[in-house]
Tab-separated table of C-alpha atoms in Angstrom:
chain	number	residue	atom	x	y	z
A	1	MET	CA	-84.430	236.046	117.357
A	2	ALA	CA	-86.596	236.091	120.461
A	3	LYS	CA	-90.048	234.644	119.959
A	4	PHE	CA	-92.643	237.339	119.342
A	5	SER	CA	-94.856	235.947	122.095
A	6	ALA	CA	-92.037	236.417	124.599
A	7	ILE	CA	-91.714	240.162	124.020
A	8	VAL	CA	-95.354	241.206	123.914
A	9	SER	CA	-96.564	240.017	127.306
A	10	GLY	CA	-97.925	243.508	127.956
A	11	MET	CA	-100.343	243.169	125.051
A	12	ARG	CA	-102.205	240.330	126.735
A	13	ILE	CA	-103.472	242.595	129.513
A	14	PRO	CA	-106.889	244.157	128.754
A	15	VAL	CA	-106.288	247.828	128.040
A	16	PRO	CA	-108.656	250.518	126.757
A	17	GLY	CA	-107.783	251.373	123.157
A	18	SER	CA	-105.116	249.677	121.005
A	19	VAL	CA	-101.732	248.639	122.406
A	20	TYR	CA	-98.443	248.629	120.502
A	21	LEU	CA	-94.892	247.645	121.390
A	22	VAL	CA	-92.697	250.566	120.325
A	23	GLY	CA	-89.170	251.941	120.166
A	24	GLY	CA	-86.042	250.095	121.196
A	25	ALA	CA	-87.811	246.794	121.872
A	26	VAL	CA	-88.905	246.611	118.217
A	27	ARG	CA	-85.421	247.556	117.034
A	28	ASP	CA	-83.772	244.902	119.209
A	29	TRP	CA	-86.294	242.258	118.174
A	30	LEU	CA	-85.638	242.929	114.472
A	31	LEU	CA	-81.904	242.692	115.182
A	32	GLY	CA	-82.420	239.291	116.779
A	33	LEU	CA	-81.537	240.589	120.233
A	34	GLU	CA	-83.375	240.208	123.510
A	35	PRO	CA	-85.033	243.597	124.132
A	36	MET	CA	-83.559	245.457	127.109
A	37	ASP	CA	-86.745	247.405	127.783
A	38	LYS	CA	-90.329	247.022	126.598
A	39	ASP	CA	-92.280	250.202	125.970
A	40	TYR	CA	-96.013	250.019	125.279
A	41	VAL	CA	-98.090	252.814	123.746
A	42	VAL	CA	-101.869	252.989	123.976
A	43	VAL	CA	-103.766	254.659	121.131
A	44	GLY	CA	-107.407	255.721	121.325
A	45	ALA	CA	-107.804	255.899	125.109
A	46	SER	CA	-108.062	258.763	127.568
A	47	ALA	CA	-106.502	259.130	130.992
A	48	ASN	CA	-109.901	258.729	132.625
A	49	GLU	CA	-110.536	255.489	130.745
A	50	MET	CA	-107.202	254.102	131.922
A	51	LEU	CA	-107.982	255.043	135.514
A	52	SER	CA	-111.465	253.553	135.289
A	53	ALA	CA	-109.956	250.299	134.019
A	54	GLY	CA	-107.884	249.974	137.192
A	55	PHE	CA	-104.605	251.478	135.996
A	56	LYS	CA	-102.610	253.810	138.254
A	57	GLN	CA	-101.097	256.977	136.840
A	58	VAL	CA	-97.381	257.126	137.657
A	59	GLY	CA	-96.124	259.844	135.315
A	60	ALA	CA	-96.207	263.328	136.777
A	61	HIS	CA	-95.571	265.066	133.445
A	62	PHE	CA	-96.368	262.310	130.955
A	63	PRO	CA	-99.462	260.110	130.617
A	64	VAL	CA	-97.882	256.897	131.955
A	65	PHE	CA	-99.996	254.262	133.700
A	66	LEU	CA	-99.189	251.128	135.668
A	67	SER	CA	-101.355	248.034	135.349
A	68	PRO	CA	-102.209	245.856	138.375
A	69	GLU	CA	-99.674	243.374	136.962
A	70	GLY	CA	-96.923	246.012	137.094
A	71	VAL	CA	-96.659	246.757	133.358
A	72	GLU	CA	-96.251	250.384	132.249
A	73	TYR	CA	-98.254	251.920	129.417
A	74	ALA	CA	-97.957	255.400	127.931
A	75	LEU	CA	-100.743	257.145	126.070
A	76	ALA	CA	-99.821	258.208	122.548
A	77	ARG	CA	-98.599	261.777	122.729
A	78	GLN	CA	-96.981	264.648	120.898
A	79	GLU	CA	-94.418	267.075	122.292
A	80	ARG	CA	-94.035	270.779	121.594
A	81	LYS	CA	-91.017	272.870	122.490
A	82	THR	CA	-91.981	275.706	124.827
A	83	GLY	CA	-88.668	276.726	126.385
A	84	PRO	CA	-84.982	275.876	126.822
A	85	GLY	CA	-83.713	272.672	128.363
A	86	HIS	CA	-85.181	269.200	128.627
A	87	THR	CA	-88.059	270.484	130.756
A	88	GLY	CA	-89.123	273.025	128.150
A	89	PHE	CA	-91.661	270.753	126.458
A	90	GLU	CA	-95.425	270.643	126.466
A	91	CYS	CA	-96.895	267.156	126.383
A	92	VAL	CA	-100.057	266.893	124.271
A	93	PHE	CA	-102.118	263.714	124.433
A	94	SER	CA	-105.672	262.743	123.617
A	95	PRO	CA	-107.579	259.722	122.259
A	96	GLU	CA	-107.243	261.336	118.816
A	97	THR	CA	-103.424	261.236	118.851
A	98	SER	CA	-102.359	258.665	116.263
A	99	LEU	CA	-99.575	256.124	116.530
A	100	GLU	CA	-97.774	257.819	113.632
A	101	GLU	CA	-97.851	261.133	115.495
A	102	ASP	CA	-96.388	259.463	118.571
A	103	LEU	CA	-93.611	257.849	116.533
A	104	GLU	CA	-92.810	261.150	114.826
A	105	ARG	CA	-91.430	262.628	118.066
A	106	ARG	CA	-88.740	259.948	118.377
A	107	ASP	CA	-85.062	260.534	117.645
A	108	LEU	CA	-83.975	258.005	115.024
A	109	THR	CA	-85.888	256.014	112.427
A	110	ILE	CA	-84.643	252.739	113.898
A	111	ASN	CA	-86.341	253.753	117.156
A	112	ALA	CA	-89.571	254.923	115.505
A	113	MET	CA	-91.195	251.570	114.775
A	114	ALA	CA	-94.082	249.734	116.411
A	115	ILE	CA	-95.573	246.240	116.383
A	116	SER	CA	-99.224	245.404	116.907
A	117	CYS	CA	-100.496	242.385	118.806
A	118	GLU	CA	-101.101	240.776	115.379
A	119	GLU	CA	-97.314	241.019	114.754
A	120	THR	CA	-97.805	243.751	112.159
A	121	LEU	CA	-94.889	246.171	111.807
A	122	ILE	CA	-95.891	249.836	111.709
A	123	ASP	CA	-92.970	251.754	110.250
A	124	PRO	CA	-93.957	255.127	108.761
A	125	TYR	CA	-90.348	256.363	108.637
A	126	ARG	CA	-88.787	253.266	107.011
A	127	GLY	CA	-86.738	252.415	110.076
A	128	HIS	CA	-86.494	248.732	109.197
A	129	LEU	CA	-84.713	249.644	105.957
A	130	ASP	CA	-82.204	251.820	107.839
A	131	LEU	CA	-81.764	248.975	110.308
A	132	ARG	CA	-81.104	246.578	107.446
A	133	ASP	CA	-78.657	248.962	105.764
A	134	GLY	CA	-76.920	250.012	108.993
A	135	ILE	CA	-77.854	253.705	108.850
A	136	LEU	CA	-78.560	256.073	111.734
A	137	ARG	CA	-81.013	258.669	110.469
A	138	HIS	CA	-83.076	261.262	112.354
A	139	VAL	CA	-86.867	261.191	112.017
A	140	THR	CA	-87.581	264.913	111.569
A	141	ASP	CA	-85.425	268.027	111.639
A	142	ARG	CA	-87.690	269.798	114.119
A	143	GLY	CA	-87.890	266.928	116.572
A	144	PHE	CA	-84.128	266.374	116.517
A	145	ILE	CA	-83.200	270.034	116.875
A	146	GLU	CA	-85.622	270.624	119.734
A	147	ASP	CA	-83.735	268.210	122.009
A	148	PRO	CA	-79.938	268.673	121.639
A	149	LEU	CA	-79.339	265.589	123.809
A	150	ARG	CA	-80.224	263.631	120.677
A	151	VAL	CA	-76.787	264.475	119.321
A	152	LEU	CA	-75.311	262.442	122.187
A	153	ARG	CA	-77.908	259.709	121.734
A	154	LEU	CA	-76.943	259.488	118.071
A	155	ALA	CA	-73.300	259.109	119.102
A	156	ARG	CA	-74.316	256.481	121.651
A	157	PHE	CA	-76.011	254.329	119.008
A	158	TYR	CA	-73.018	254.911	116.750
A	159	ALA	CA	-70.908	253.327	119.508
A	160	ARG	CA	-73.379	250.520	120.135
A	161	TYR	CA	-73.457	249.440	116.487
A	162	PRO	CA	-69.890	249.649	115.106
A	163	LYS	CA	-70.962	248.732	111.562
A	164	PHE	CA	-73.547	251.525	111.323
A	165	THR	CA	-72.952	254.849	109.608
A	166	VAL	CA	-74.628	258.229	110.085
A	167	ALA	CA	-76.888	259.418	107.266
A	168	ASP	CA	-75.445	262.425	105.418
A	169	SER	CA	-78.524	264.524	106.168
A	170	THR	CA	-78.268	263.706	109.883
A	171	TYR	CA	-74.533	264.443	109.960
A	172	ARG	CA	-75.081	267.849	108.345
A	173	LEU	CA	-77.893	268.644	110.770
A	174	VAL	CA	-75.730	267.755	113.785
A	175	VAL	CA	-72.845	269.907	112.538
A	176	LYS	CA	-75.232	272.847	112.126
A	177	MET	CA	-76.656	272.301	115.616
A	178	VAL	CA	-73.159	272.356	117.088
A	179	GLN	CA	-72.225	275.477	115.149
A	180	ASP	CA	-75.427	277.177	116.314
A	181	GLY	CA	-74.537	276.439	119.945
A	182	ALA	CA	-77.510	274.134	120.514
A	183	LEU	CA	-75.548	271.881	122.868
A	184	ASN	CA	-74.841	274.771	125.235
A	185	GLU	CA	-78.193	274.211	126.927
A	186	LEU	CA	-77.320	270.662	127.990
A	187	SER	CA	-76.708	270.243	131.702
A	188	LYS	CA	-73.635	268.513	133.102
A	189	GLU	CA	-75.898	265.850	134.584
A	190	ARG	CA	-77.422	264.911	131.210
A	191	ILE	CA	-74.032	264.853	129.488
A	192	THR	CA	-72.552	262.638	132.196
A	193	GLY	CA	-75.584	260.356	132.031
A	194	GLU	CA	-75.112	259.713	128.319
A	195	ILE	CA	-71.386	259.056	128.737
A	196	SER	CA	-72.027	256.553	131.519
A	197	LYS	CA	-74.631	254.804	129.367
A	198	VAL	CA	-72.053	254.471	126.608
A	199	LEU	CA	-69.381	253.108	128.923
A	200	LEU	CA	-71.742	250.607	130.570
A	201	ASP	CA	-73.668	249.557	127.452
A	202	PRO	CA	-73.915	245.737	127.672
A	203	THR	CA	-74.386	245.275	123.910
A	204	PRO	CA	-71.733	242.814	122.662
A	205	GLY	CA	-69.201	244.482	120.394
A	206	ALA	CA	-70.030	248.047	121.463
A	207	ARG	CA	-67.106	250.438	120.989
A	208	PRO	CA	-67.270	253.553	123.188
A	209	SER	CA	-64.459	255.162	121.182
A	210	ARG	CA	-66.939	255.792	118.382
A	211	PHE	CA	-69.057	257.939	120.700
A	212	PHE	CA	-66.189	260.299	121.465
A	213	SER	CA	-64.765	260.178	117.930
A	214	LEU	CA	-68.077	261.172	116.350
A	215	LEU	CA	-68.541	264.012	118.834
A	216	ARG	CA	-65.019	265.206	118.030
A	217	GLU	CA	-65.635	265.047	114.272
A	218	VAL	CA	-68.772	267.183	114.418
A	219	GLY	CA	-67.125	269.697	116.754
A	220	ALA	CA	-69.219	268.830	119.814
A	221	LEU	CA	-66.496	267.365	122.035
A	222	ARG	CA	-64.642	270.675	122.291
A	223	ASP	CA	-67.830	272.223	123.683
A	224	LEU	CA	-68.762	269.343	125.981
A	225	ILE	CA	-65.355	268.236	127.369
A	226	PRO	CA	-62.660	270.544	125.938
A	227	SER	CA	-59.801	268.743	127.699
A	228	LEU	CA	-60.604	265.451	125.961
A	229	ALA	CA	-60.824	267.176	122.595
A	230	LYS	CA	-57.357	268.691	123.100
A	231	LEU	CA	-55.810	265.205	123.404
A	232	PHE	CA	-56.183	264.829	119.629
A	233	PHE	CA	-53.552	267.512	119.133
A	234	VAL	CA	-50.985	265.999	121.503
A	235	ASP	CA	-48.541	263.911	119.485
A	236	GLN	CA	-46.530	261.034	120.936
A	237	SER	CA	-43.297	259.281	120.107
A	238	PRO	CA	-44.011	256.780	117.294
A	239	ILE	CA	-41.531	254.411	118.946
A	240	HIS	CA	-43.570	254.069	122.122
A	241	HIS	CA	-46.966	254.970	120.657
A	242	PRO	CA	-47.220	253.892	117.010
A	243	GLU	CA	-51.003	254.208	117.268
A	244	GLY	CA	-50.822	258.004	117.009
A	245	ASN	CA	-51.811	260.927	119.208
A	246	VAL	CA	-53.002	260.740	122.808
A	247	PHE	CA	-56.687	260.816	121.842
A	248	GLN	CA	-56.232	257.850	119.508
A	249	HIS	CA	-54.318	255.964	122.203
A	250	THR	CA	-57.015	256.688	124.784
A	251	MET	CA	-59.758	255.471	122.449
A	252	LEU	CA	-57.918	252.223	121.686
A	253	ALA	CA	-57.349	251.644	125.408
A	254	LEU	CA	-61.008	252.373	126.128
A	255	ASP	CA	-62.271	249.895	123.542
A	256	TRP	CA	-59.835	247.247	124.758
A	257	ALA	CA	-60.993	247.675	128.357
A	258	LYS	CA	-64.666	247.628	127.360
A	259	SER	CA	-64.132	244.377	125.462
A	260	GLU	CA	-61.992	242.616	128.044
A	261	TYR	CA	-63.769	243.629	131.254
A	262	SER	CA	-67.399	243.112	130.266
A	263	SER	CA	-67.919	240.676	133.161
A	264	VAL	CA	-66.638	243.098	135.809
A	265	PRO	CA	-69.389	244.322	138.192
A	266	GLN	CA	-70.978	247.505	136.884
A	267	ASP	CA	-69.854	249.812	139.700
A	268	ASP	CA	-66.252	248.644	139.313
A	269	LEU	CA	-66.449	248.795	135.522
A	270	GLU	CA	-67.617	252.405	135.650
A	271	ARG	CA	-64.596	253.380	137.722
A	272	VAL	CA	-62.206	251.467	135.467
A	273	LEU	CA	-63.532	252.925	132.215
A	274	TYR	CA	-63.563	256.489	133.501
A	275	GLY	CA	-60.032	255.828	134.740
A	276	VAL	CA	-58.973	254.718	131.263
A	277	LEU	CA	-60.749	257.675	129.652
A	278	PHE	CA	-58.845	260.236	131.728
A	279	HIS	CA	-55.562	258.472	132.602
A	280	ASP	CA	-53.494	260.591	130.196
A	281	ILE	CA	-55.494	263.823	130.433
A	282	GLY	CA	-52.493	265.609	131.972
A	283	LYS	CA	-50.636	265.391	128.650
A	284	ILE	CA	-52.539	268.438	127.406
A	285	VAL	CA	-50.300	270.349	129.841
A	286	GLU	CA	-47.049	268.409	129.486
A	287	SER	CA	-46.183	264.795	128.727
A	288	HIS	CA	-43.370	264.623	131.284
A	289	GLY	CA	-45.004	264.346	134.683
A	290	HIS	CA	-48.464	264.167	133.120
A	291	GLU	CA	-49.703	262.041	136.003
A	292	LEU	CA	-49.228	265.046	138.290
A	293	HIS	CA	-50.796	267.563	135.916
A	294	GLY	CA	-53.600	265.122	135.164
A	295	VAL	CA	-55.208	265.273	138.591
A	296	GLN	CA	-55.578	269.041	138.339
A	297	VAL	CA	-56.999	268.869	134.802
A	298	PHE	CA	-59.416	266.122	135.806
A	299	ASP	CA	-60.627	268.177	138.761
A	300	GLN	CA	-61.318	271.018	136.341
A	301	VAL	CA	-63.304	268.636	134.129
A	302	CYS	CA	-65.392	267.572	137.120
A	303	ASP	CA	-65.969	271.171	138.147
A	304	SER	CA	-66.992	272.467	134.715
A	305	ASP	CA	-68.080	269.587	132.465
A	306	LEU	CA	-69.203	266.429	134.287
A	307	VAL	CA	-70.988	265.314	137.445
A	308	LEU	CA	-69.330	262.122	138.658
A	309	SER	CA	-69.991	260.327	141.912
A	310	SER	CA	-67.444	260.814	144.671
A	311	THR	CA	-66.504	257.127	144.350
A	312	VAL	CA	-65.718	257.410	140.646
A	313	ARG	CA	-63.972	260.737	141.015
A	314	ARG	CA	-61.777	259.520	143.880
A	315	PHE	CA	-60.693	256.397	142.002
A	316	VAL	CA	-59.970	258.231	138.745
A	317	ARG	CA	-57.760	260.715	140.590
A	318	MET	CA	-55.809	257.817	142.117
A	319	ALA	CA	-55.533	256.048	138.742
A	320	ILE	CA	-54.203	259.189	137.058
A	321	ARG	CA	-51.704	259.728	139.856
A	322	GLN	CA	-50.416	256.149	140.084
A	323	HIS	CA	-50.667	254.566	136.633
A	324	MET	CA	-47.061	255.330	135.716
A	325	LYS	CA	-45.753	253.763	138.937
A	326	PHE	CA	-47.727	250.605	138.221
A	327	LYS	CA	-45.894	250.168	134.929
A	328	ARG	CA	-42.548	250.538	136.733
A	329	ALA	CA	-43.460	248.092	139.490
A	330	LEU	CA	-40.498	245.822	138.813
A	331	GLU	CA	-38.053	248.633	139.594
A	332	LEU	CA	-39.826	250.401	142.462
A	333	ARG	CA	-38.449	250.468	145.993
A	334	PRO	CA	-40.473	248.687	148.703
A	335	GLY	CA	-41.359	251.984	150.375
A	336	THR	CA	-42.639	253.434	147.094
A	337	ILE	CA	-44.848	250.421	146.561
A	338	HIS	CA	-46.175	250.761	150.097
A	339	ASP	CA	-46.966	254.431	149.477
A	340	LEU	CA	-48.755	253.491	146.252
A	341	PHE	CA	-51.018	251.187	148.270
A	342	GLU	CA	-51.598	253.929	150.814
A	343	ASP	CA	-52.548	256.407	148.089
A	344	LEU	CA	-54.980	253.867	146.642
A	345	LYS	CA	-56.563	253.502	150.102
A	346	ALA	CA	-55.982	249.824	149.397
A	347	PHE	CA	-55.766	248.695	153.011
A	348	ARG	CA	-59.370	249.891	153.429
A	349	GLU	CA	-60.511	249.271	149.830
A	350	PRO	CA	-58.405	246.334	148.638
A	351	ASN	CA	-60.295	246.066	145.346
A	352	ASN	CA	-58.606	249.279	144.199
A	353	VAL	CA	-55.380	247.379	143.507
A	354	LEU	CA	-57.138	245.134	141.011
A	355	LEU	CA	-59.028	248.029	139.431
A	356	LEU	CA	-55.803	249.980	138.945
A	357	ARG	CA	-54.346	246.889	137.310
A	358	TYR	CA	-57.269	246.882	134.879
A	359	VAL	CA	-56.683	250.541	133.985
A	360	CYS	CA	-52.950	250.095	133.503
A	361	THR	CA	-53.348	246.934	131.454
A	362	ALA	CA	-55.710	248.765	129.097
A	363	ASP	CA	-53.197	251.618	128.911
A	364	ASP	CA	-50.475	249.209	127.792
A	365	MET	CA	-52.729	247.350	125.359
A	366	GLY	CA	-54.126	250.490	123.769
A	367	ARG	CA	-51.441	250.732	121.127
A	368	GLY	CA	-53.208	249.158	118.195
A	369	GLN	CA	-51.275	245.882	118.261
A	370	GLN	CA	-52.948	243.055	116.434
A	371	ARG	CA	-54.394	240.608	118.935
A	372	GLY	CA	-52.163	237.531	119.097
A	373	SER	CA	-49.160	239.229	117.485
A	374	ALA	CA	-45.694	239.062	119.058
A	375	SER	CA	-45.837	242.703	120.174
A	376	TYR	CA	-49.327	242.226	121.623
A	377	ASN	CA	-48.297	239.148	123.588
A	378	TYR	CA	-45.115	240.843	124.813
A	379	SER	CA	-47.003	243.909	126.060
A	380	LEU	CA	-49.586	241.756	127.777
A	381	ALA	CA	-46.944	239.587	129.438
A	382	ASP	CA	-44.998	242.644	130.584
A	383	VAL	CA	-47.958	244.360	132.222
A	384	CYS	CA	-49.056	241.047	133.754
A	385	ARG	CA	-45.666	240.697	135.456
A	386	CYS	CA	-46.101	244.137	137.007
A	387	GLY	CA	-49.637	243.367	138.100
A	388	THR	CA	-48.775	239.977	139.552
A	389	LEU	CA	-45.880	241.408	141.560
A	390	LEU	CA	-47.944	244.286	142.949
A	391	GLU	CA	-50.801	242.015	143.946
A	392	ALA	CA	-48.386	239.648	145.698
A	393	CYS	CA	-46.790	242.585	147.512
A	394	PHE	CA	-50.190	243.842	148.566
A	395	GLU	CA	-51.324	240.474	149.905
A	396	ALA	CA	-48.161	240.251	151.981
A	397	ALA	CA	-48.527	243.799	153.291
A	398	ARG	CA	-52.223	243.609	154.126
A	399	GLY	CA	-51.553	240.499	156.246
A	400	ILE	CA	-49.775	242.734	158.744
A	401	THR	CA	-52.221	244.650	160.896
A	402	ALA	CA	-52.080	247.058	163.793
A	403	GLN	CA	-53.601	244.406	166.057
A	404	ARG	CA	-50.870	241.966	165.103
A	405	ILE	CA	-48.244	244.509	166.144
A	406	LEU	CA	-49.989	245.212	169.451
A	407	ASP	CA	-50.185	241.483	170.136
A	408	LYS	CA	-46.416	241.263	169.656
A	409	HIS	CA	-45.874	244.038	172.210
A	410	PRO	CA	-48.482	243.469	174.951
A	411	ASP	CA	-46.526	245.604	177.396
A	412	LEU	CA	-46.827	248.748	175.237
A	413	LYS	CA	-49.835	251.012	174.854
A	414	SER	CA	-51.272	251.976	171.514
A	415	GLY	CA	-49.920	255.216	170.085
A	416	PRO	CA	-48.196	256.846	167.081
A	417	TRP	CA	-45.463	254.235	167.243
A	418	VAL	CA	-47.945	251.587	166.053
A	419	GLY	CA	-48.496	253.378	162.750
A	420	GLU	CA	-44.781	253.716	162.088
A	421	GLN	CA	-44.107	250.104	163.073
A	422	LEU	CA	-46.976	249.009	160.839
A	423	ARG	CA	-45.431	250.864	157.914
A	424	GLN	CA	-41.967	249.405	158.494
A	425	GLU	CA	-43.209	245.818	158.804
A	426	ARG	CA	-45.361	246.148	155.703
A	427	ILE	CA	-42.398	247.530	153.752
A	428	ALA	CA	-40.292	244.602	154.969
A	429	ALA	CA	-42.979	242.180	153.781
A	430	ILE	CA	-43.053	243.873	150.378
A	431	LYS	CA	-39.265	243.634	150.137
A	432	SER	CA	-39.391	239.909	150.893
A	433	VAL	CA	-41.832	239.389	148.015
A	434	GLN	CA	-39.580	241.382	145.698
A	435	VAL	CA	-36.577	239.273	146.665
A	436	MET	CA	-38.481	236.023	146.161
A	437	SER	CA	-39.660	237.187	142.725
A	438	THR	CA	-36.067	237.471	141.532
A	439	LEU	CA	-35.065	233.941	142.538
């Protein structure tokens, strides 16, 4: 556990009123983890007093102040629902607002705790007991219902802590919210934001599959991303996919990728995990040729359900389109391999070859095999052979450039012939690698 003195640096700065460390920092500290963020709440002070003490107000809608040392403080506040959406709240704050009233507006009991500078735990909603028992429980019905995004936040913590369960009362409340259509007011941007947070959560042992599985169980996934929900009803051959339906396969692949690629740079990891999440989405149309159907279905998802960056969207489309070819790399013709690289834009973005390998490896390993078993080791070795061959082919092909061809023919001017010659020489280089790999 991190030393208390190391997480309360913001309490050493003179502040009007009483200062408390609140929320996720307290939860993480009690779990023995290094807090990701430190949120400080000030009780018993007004905005004018904070300004007079040299603090700068930085929150346009909330009473948030920045100290000269760069530490943020929020005045204790209450929130009242005044309209639809996440902007439909009135923020009420005054020196009379108590710490308990501030904590009451929070989503889960494990996030509704505070610590004073004397290291006293303030826990009016018994969050430490739920933390001890591994239970995710909402603080109040009204506060949870008023912000439907809390359904996704609940699912996100369910993914972060695989040993935690959802309190029966919270589960029933979420089901009712879904049935009442409460999630319909969520914007695509907020939904996408929560999904990305789940996929990129750095907490060791986090399992993003639990996020999507919980949303499916309570009926929310069919409202948020209908195409993903439909994967649960697409059966697969038990010979090739003993793990079950396409949704179950996708979730196993997603968890495997999240576990194995935790050290991959965040931007690359986001592309890989979204690629894994949607690689088989075309199977809701037809399993045969699903890589072709999948691009169209994914485009529909992006148009109606999610807001992904152009970088992520472009890579996922390529991963959907090419993941089946990757797994047949040992039998592909040199020209087909060259065209795969072209489709990946690999000669301009060479990292895409490696990222596709990550997606396809997760696809192969997402079959529920026990780690270290004969079937697990065989699958891993098989996909590694494909990946190694493709990377060797790519290195050989990328070594041949248009300038190299022009240098070989100094008497000829640049023109369309260079592109065709470049293609033919790259294909020849790929063929040479294939031949060498069989010796």
